């Protein structure tokens, strides 16, 4: 990649405004329904968010909506796997939900990395899969999700910042499609952040699953260094842990929590961006 102009890349992100608007309009509108029709669980808000995260695939990569079962196109599995995670999570009893979700994540990870696992030895493939799965689980369960109130809006900030960073870094690494999908996802996270103060929250599990899947794609199939992906994952983990610890204290004001969680999340992101730019310079890329 000899040259790169950021203007065309930004222009190609314009369709991400559509899932942003859809989620931002539909989530708060639930508050205006008659009392008897207002959702008493996260099912309907999560369905709205699920619609929002499928839209970027329909807009940026319509092939992925038609080629669910192509083993040679791992990114095309993400919409179907996201839907499967949603249904599994809502069908199983609450007591078994974490186990069922973990199983769905492992199955998804197997499908996403199957083309590469076929090329590796059994020991090497098992080790790579185990390490990736352990990191994914650690990040997922660092975020506290209330079954009634959903995800704390402050905890959405690391998810938004990381997905936006992935959207910005992916074109630098030669994958505009990954950047577009990450940009669409960051728009959904931003809409969730803005909708929460208006009275409607969602669990954030499915868009979080999609972000994890996009990071796996970036790590295994795109020319993004493992260090950069590691910094992005570290930002998610630190943001989740910080949000959980601050929520347990209960005395920290919202403004202070936002500053702390955002600041801690930005530190690994800044390191990841620096590493990506250094890699680009070493490869002879320009702006």
Short mmCIF file of C-alpha atoms in Angstrom, two decimals:
data_model
loop_
_atom_site.label_atom_id
_atom_site.label_comp_id
_atom_site.label_asym_id
_atom_site.label_seq_id
_atom_site.Cartn_x
_atom_site.Cartn_y
_atom_site.Cartn_z
CA UNK A 1 0.00 0.00 0.00
CA UNK A 2 1.91 3.00 -1.27
CA UNK A 3 -0.58 5.80 -0.76
CA UNK A 4 -3.65 6.34 1.31
CA UNK A 5 -6.13 9.17 1.23
CA UNK A 6 -8.45 9.25 4.22
CA UNK A 7 -11.15 11.22 2.37
CA UNK A 8 -12.48 8.32 0.23
CA UNK A 9 -12.39 6.06 3.29
CA UNK A 10 -14.50 8.54 5.26
CA UNK A 11 -16.92 8.93 2.34
CA UNK A 12 -17.43 5.17 2.22
CA UNK A 13 -18.46 5.29 5.90
CA UNK A 14 -21.53 7.45 5.20
CA UNK A 15 -23.91 4.44 5.06
CA UNK A 16 -23.04 3.81 8.74
CA UNK A 17 -25.36 6.72 9.50
CA UNK A 18 -28.32 4.49 8.61
CA UNK A 19 -27.92 1.91 11.43
CA UNK A 20 -27.10 4.80 13.77
CA UNK A 21 -30.37 6.57 12.97
CA UNK A 22 -32.44 3.36 13.09
CA UNK A 23 -31.17 2.35 16.54
CA UNK A 24 -31.27 5.88 17.92
CA UNK A 25 -34.88 6.38 16.82
CA UNK A 26 -36.28 2.97 17.72
CA UNK A 27 -34.75 2.49 21.19
CA UNK A 28 -36.11 5.70 22.82
CA UNK A 29 -39.45 5.28 21.03
CA UNK A 30 -40.16 2.26 23.25
CA UNK A 31 -40.67 4.69 26.13
CA UNK A 32 -43.66 6.25 24.39
CA UNK A 33 -45.59 3.00 24.07
CA UNK A 34 -48.62 2.51 26.36
CA UNK A 35 -47.57 1.13 29.72
CA UNK A 36 -49.00 -2.31 29.05
CA UNK A 37 -47.02 -2.57 25.79
CA UNK A 38 -43.69 -1.38 27.16
CA UNK A 39 -41.09 -4.18 27.21
CA UNK A 40 -40.41 -5.63 30.65
CA UNK A 41 -37.29 -7.47 29.48
CA UNK A 42 -34.36 -6.66 27.23
CA UNK A 43 -35.76 -8.79 24.41
CA UNK A 44 -37.21 -5.98 22.26
CA UNK A 45 -34.34 -3.49 22.83
CA UNK A 46 -31.86 -6.25 21.98
CA UNK A 47 -33.84 -7.08 18.82
CA UNK A 48 -33.57 -3.42 17.77
CA UNK A 49 -29.82 -3.45 18.36
CA UNK A 50 -29.58 -6.77 16.51
CA UNK A 51 -31.28 -5.12 13.53
CA UNK A 52 -28.76 -2.30 13.78
CA UNK A 53 -25.73 -4.60 13.69
CA UNK A 54 -27.08 -6.65 10.76
CA UNK A 55 -27.59 -3.48 8.71
CA UNK A 56 -23.84 -2.74 8.24
CA UNK A 57 -23.42 -6.18 6.67
CA UNK A 58 -26.41 -5.59 4.38
CA UNK A 59 -25.03 -2.18 3.41
CA UNK A 60 -21.29 -2.83 3.17
CA UNK A 61 -21.10 -6.56 2.42
CA UNK A 62 -24.43 -7.82 1.03
CA UNK A 63 -22.71 -11.05 -0.04
CA UNK A 64 -22.45 -11.99 3.64
CA UNK A 65 -26.25 -12.05 3.93
CA UNK A 66 -26.49 -14.61 1.13
CA UNK A 67 -23.38 -16.72 1.71
CA UNK A 68 -23.90 -17.84 5.30
CA UNK A 69 -22.41 -21.28 4.89
CA UNK A 70 -19.31 -20.66 2.75
CA UNK A 71 -16.40 -22.08 4.80
CA UNK A 72 -13.92 -20.07 2.74
CA UNK A 73 -15.49 -16.72 3.64
CA UNK A 74 -15.28 -16.59 7.47
CA UNK A 75 -16.49 -13.00 7.74
CA UNK A 76 -19.77 -14.04 6.10
CA UNK A 77 -20.53 -16.20 9.13
CA UNK A 78 -20.71 -13.23 11.49
CA UNK A 79 -24.34 -12.17 10.80
CA UNK A 80 -25.61 -15.73 11.21
CA UNK A 81 -23.51 -16.36 14.32
CA UNK A 82 -24.71 -13.11 15.87
CA UNK A 83 -28.31 -14.17 15.31
CA UNK A 84 -27.57 -17.62 16.75
CA UNK A 85 -26.03 -16.09 19.87
CA UNK A 86 -29.15 -13.99 20.39
CA UNK A 87 -31.54 -16.92 20.05
CA UNK A 88 -29.46 -19.28 22.20
CA UNK A 89 -29.18 -16.67 24.93
CA UNK A 90 -32.92 -16.05 25.01
CA UNK A 91 -34.11 -19.65 24.65
CA UNK A 92 -32.09 -21.26 27.44
CA UNK A 93 -33.09 -20.79 31.12
CA UNK A 94 -31.36 -17.89 32.92
CA UNK A 95 -29.41 -20.29 35.15
CA UNK A 96 -27.70 -21.82 32.10
CA UNK A 97 -27.36 -18.64 30.07
CA UNK A 98 -23.67 -17.97 30.71
CA UNK A 99 -22.74 -21.54 29.86
CA UNK A 100 -24.87 -21.49 26.71
CA UNK A 101 -23.42 -18.16 25.61
CA UNK A 102 -19.88 -19.41 26.20
CA UNK A 103 -20.63 -22.48 24.10
CA UNK A 104 -22.03 -20.32 21.31
CA UNK A 105 -18.92 -18.15 21.40
CA UNK A 106 -16.64 -21.18 21.17
CA UNK A 107 -18.64 -22.60 18.26
CA UNK A 108 -18.49 -19.22 16.55
CA UNK A 109 -14.75 -18.95 17.08
CA UNK A 110 -14.25 -22.41 15.59
CA UNK A 111 -16.19 -21.46 12.48
CA UNK A 112 -14.42 -18.11 12.11
CA UNK A 113 -10.96 -19.68 12.28
CA UNK A 114 -11.69 -23.03 10.62
CA UNK A 115 -9.90 -22.19 7.32
CA UNK A 116 -6.69 -21.48 9.25
CA UNK A 117 -7.07 -24.32 11.74
CA UNK A 118 -7.07 -26.73 8.82
CA UNK A 119 -3.59 -25.50 7.91
CA UNK A 120 -2.13 -25.83 11.42
CA UNK A 121 -1.08 -28.82 13.45
CA UNK A 122 -3.53 -30.07 16.07
CA UNK A 123 -1.39 -28.78 18.95
CA UNK A 124 -0.76 -25.38 17.38
CA UNK A 125 -4.41 -24.96 16.40
CA UNK A 126 -5.69 -25.99 19.84
CA UNK A 127 -3.31 -23.57 21.59
CA UNK A 128 -4.23 -20.67 19.30
CA UNK A 129 -7.93 -21.37 19.68
CA UNK A 130 -7.70 -21.70 23.46
CA UNK A 131 -5.79 -18.44 23.93
CA UNK A 132 -8.18 -16.49 21.70
CA UNK A 133 -11.22 -18.00 23.40
CA UNK A 134 -9.83 -17.27 26.89
CA UNK A 135 -9.21 -13.62 25.96
CA UNK A 136 -12.70 -13.35 24.45
CA UNK A 137 -14.35 -14.82 27.55
CA UNK A 138 -12.34 -12.60 29.89
CA UNK A 139 -13.45 -9.49 27.99
CA UNK A 140 -17.07 -10.59 27.72
CA UNK A 141 -17.50 -11.33 31.41
CA UNK A 142 -15.63 -8.24 32.56
CA UNK A 143 -18.72 -6.25 31.54
CA UNK A 144 -21.57 -6.31 34.08
CA UNK A 145 -24.95 -6.67 32.32
CA UNK A 146 -28.04 -6.30 34.48
CA UNK A 147 -30.82 -8.65 33.28
CA UNK A 148 -33.43 -5.92 33.73
CA UNK A 149 -31.61 -2.62 33.18
CA UNK A 150 -29.11 -3.81 30.59
CA UNK A 151 -25.57 -2.54 30.16
CA UNK A 152 -24.44 0.54 32.04
CA UNK A 153 -24.08 3.36 29.46
CA UNK A 154 -20.60 4.17 30.81
CA UNK A 155 -19.53 0.63 29.90
CA UNK A 156 -20.54 1.30 26.30
CA UNK A 157 -17.78 3.89 25.93
CA UNK A 158 -14.85 1.42 25.67
CA UNK A 159 -16.86 -0.59 23.14
CA UNK A 160 -17.54 2.50 21.04
CA UNK A 161 -13.95 3.76 21.26
CA UNK A 162 -12.47 0.37 20.34
CA UNK A 163 -14.80 -0.25 17.41
CA UNK A 164 -14.16 3.29 16.13
CA UNK A 165 -10.40 2.71 16.42
CA UNK A 166 -10.69 -0.58 14.53
CA UNK A 167 -12.67 1.25 11.86
CA UNK A 168 -9.91 3.83 11.50
CA UNK A 169 -7.00 1.36 11.57
CA UNK A 170 -8.38 -1.31 9.23
CA UNK A 171 -8.09 0.76 6.02
CA UNK A 172 -4.50 1.58 7.00
CA UNK A 173 -3.86 -2.15 7.05
CA UNK A 174 -5.45 -2.75 3.68
CA UNK A 175 -8.96 -3.93 4.63
CA UNK A 176 -11.53 -1.27 3.86
CA UNK A 177 -14.39 -3.76 4.33
CA UNK A 178 -13.35 -4.58 7.90
CA UNK A 179 -13.10 -0.85 8.56
CA UNK A 180 -16.57 -0.23 7.14
CA UNK A 181 -18.14 -2.98 9.24
CA UNK A 182 -16.34 -1.75 12.36
CA UNK A 183 -17.50 1.78 11.54
CA UNK A 184 -21.09 0.61 11.23
CA UNK A 185 -20.77 -1.18 14.56
CA UNK A 186 -19.28 1.89 16.25
CA UNK A 187 -22.30 3.86 14.98
CA UNK A 188 -24.59 1.33 16.69
CA UNK A 189 -22.63 1.62 19.95
CA UNK A 190 -22.85 5.42 19.75
CA UNK A 191 -26.62 5.22 19.21
CA UNK A 192 -26.91 2.95 22.26
CA UNK A 193 -24.89 5.47 24.31
CA UNK A 194 -27.19 8.32 23.28
CA UNK A 195 -30.38 6.29 23.74
CA UNK A 196 -29.54 5.22 27.30
CA UNK A 197 -30.04 8.67 28.92
CA UNK A 198 -33.39 8.84 27.09
CA UNK A 199 -34.59 5.86 29.09
CA UNK A 200 -33.92 2.72 27.05
CA UNK A 201 -30.99 0.37 27.46
CA UNK A 202 -29.99 -2.90 25.83
CA UNK A 203 -27.67 -5.69 26.92
CA UNK A 204 -24.95 -4.96 24.34
CA UNK A 205 -24.06 -8.66 24.14
CA UNK A 206 -24.69 -9.16 20.43
CA UNK A 207 -22.81 -6.05 19.25
CA UNK A 208 -20.05 -7.01 21.69
CA UNK A 209 -19.98 -10.46 20.10
CA UNK A 210 -19.71 -8.89 16.66
CA UNK A 211 -16.85 -6.65 17.80
CA UNK A 212 -15.03 -9.70 19.15
CA UNK A 213 -15.57 -11.51 15.85
CA UNK A 214 -14.23 -8.53 13.87
CA UNK A 215 -11.14 -8.45 16.11
CA UNK A 216 -10.59 -12.16 15.41
CA UNK A 217 -10.90 -11.46 11.67
CA UNK A 218 -8.43 -8.59 12.01
CA UNK A 219 -6.00 -10.78 13.92
CA UNK A 220 -6.14 -13.85 11.71
CA UNK A 221 -7.00 -12.66 8.19
CA UNK A 222 -6.06 -8.98 7.84
CA UNK A 223 -2.65 -7.33 7.81
CA UNK A 224 -3.04 -5.91 11.32
CA UNK A 225 -0.29 -6.90 13.72
CA UNK A 226 -1.08 -9.03 16.76
CA UNK A 227 0.26 -6.20 18.95
CA UNK A 228 -2.32 -3.75 17.60
CA UNK A 229 -5.20 -6.21 18.06
CA UNK A 230 -3.85 -6.98 21.53
CA UNK A 231 -3.97 -3.30 22.49
CA UNK A 232 -7.55 -3.03 21.24
CA UNK A 233 -8.55 -6.10 23.25
CA UNK A 234 -6.72 -4.73 26.31
CA UNK A 235 -8.70 -1.50 26.02
CA UNK A 236 -11.95 -3.49 26.07
CA UNK A 237 -10.85 -5.49 29.09
CA UNK A 238 -9.59 -2.51 31.10
CA UNK A 239 -12.73 -0.52 30.28
CA UNK A 240 -14.96 -3.39 31.39
CA UNK A 241 -13.11 -3.99 34.64
CA UNK A 242 -12.96 -0.27 35.44
CA UNK A 243 -16.70 0.12 34.82
CA UNK A 244 -17.48 -2.91 36.99
CA UNK A 245 -15.31 -1.73 39.89
CA UNK A 246 -16.72 1.80 39.77
CA UNK A 247 -20.30 0.47 39.72
CA UNK A 248 -19.54 -1.60 42.81
CA UNK A 249 -18.36 1.48 44.69
CA UNK A 250 -21.67 3.22 44.04
CA UNK A 251 -20.50 6.66 45.22
CA UNK A 252 -18.67 7.80 42.08
CA UNK A 253 -20.58 10.40 40.05
CA UNK A 254 -21.46 9.72 36.42
CA UNK A 255 -19.16 12.42 35.09
CA UNK A 256 -16.19 11.11 37.04
CA UNK A 257 -16.95 7.51 35.95
CA UNK A 258 -17.05 8.62 32.31
CA UNK A 259 -13.67 10.33 32.65
CA UNK A 260 -12.04 7.38 34.43
CA UNK A 261 -13.38 4.67 32.10
CA UNK A 262 -12.67 6.74 28.98
CA UNK A 263 -9.18 7.68 30.12
CA UNK A 264 -8.21 4.12 31.01
CA UNK A 265 -9.64 2.79 27.74
CA UNK A 266 -7.80 5.38 25.66
CA UNK A 267 -4.36 4.46 27.00
CA UNK A 268 -4.14 1.06 25.22
CA UNK A 269 -5.91 2.51 22.18
CA UNK A 270 -3.29 5.24 21.89
CA UNK A 271 -0.57 2.58 22.07
CA UNK A 272 -2.35 0.51 19.42
CA UNK A 273 -2.73 3.48 17.07
CA UNK A 274 0.94 4.37 17.55
CA UNK A 275 1.95 0.77 16.80
CA UNK A 276 -0.24 0.68 13.67
CA UNK A 277 1.24 3.92 12.35
CA UNK A 278 4.74 2.67 13.07
CA UNK A 279 4.01 -0.54 11.15
CA UNK A 280 2.62 1.50 8.27
CA UNK A 281 5.75 3.66 8.18
CA UNK A 282 8.00 0.60 8.24
CA UNK A 283 6.06 -0.81 5.27
CA UNK A 284 6.61 2.37 3.32
CA UNK A 285 2.97 3.50 3.44
CA UNK A 286 2.00 7.14 3.28
CA UNK A 287 -0.96 9.35 3.86
#
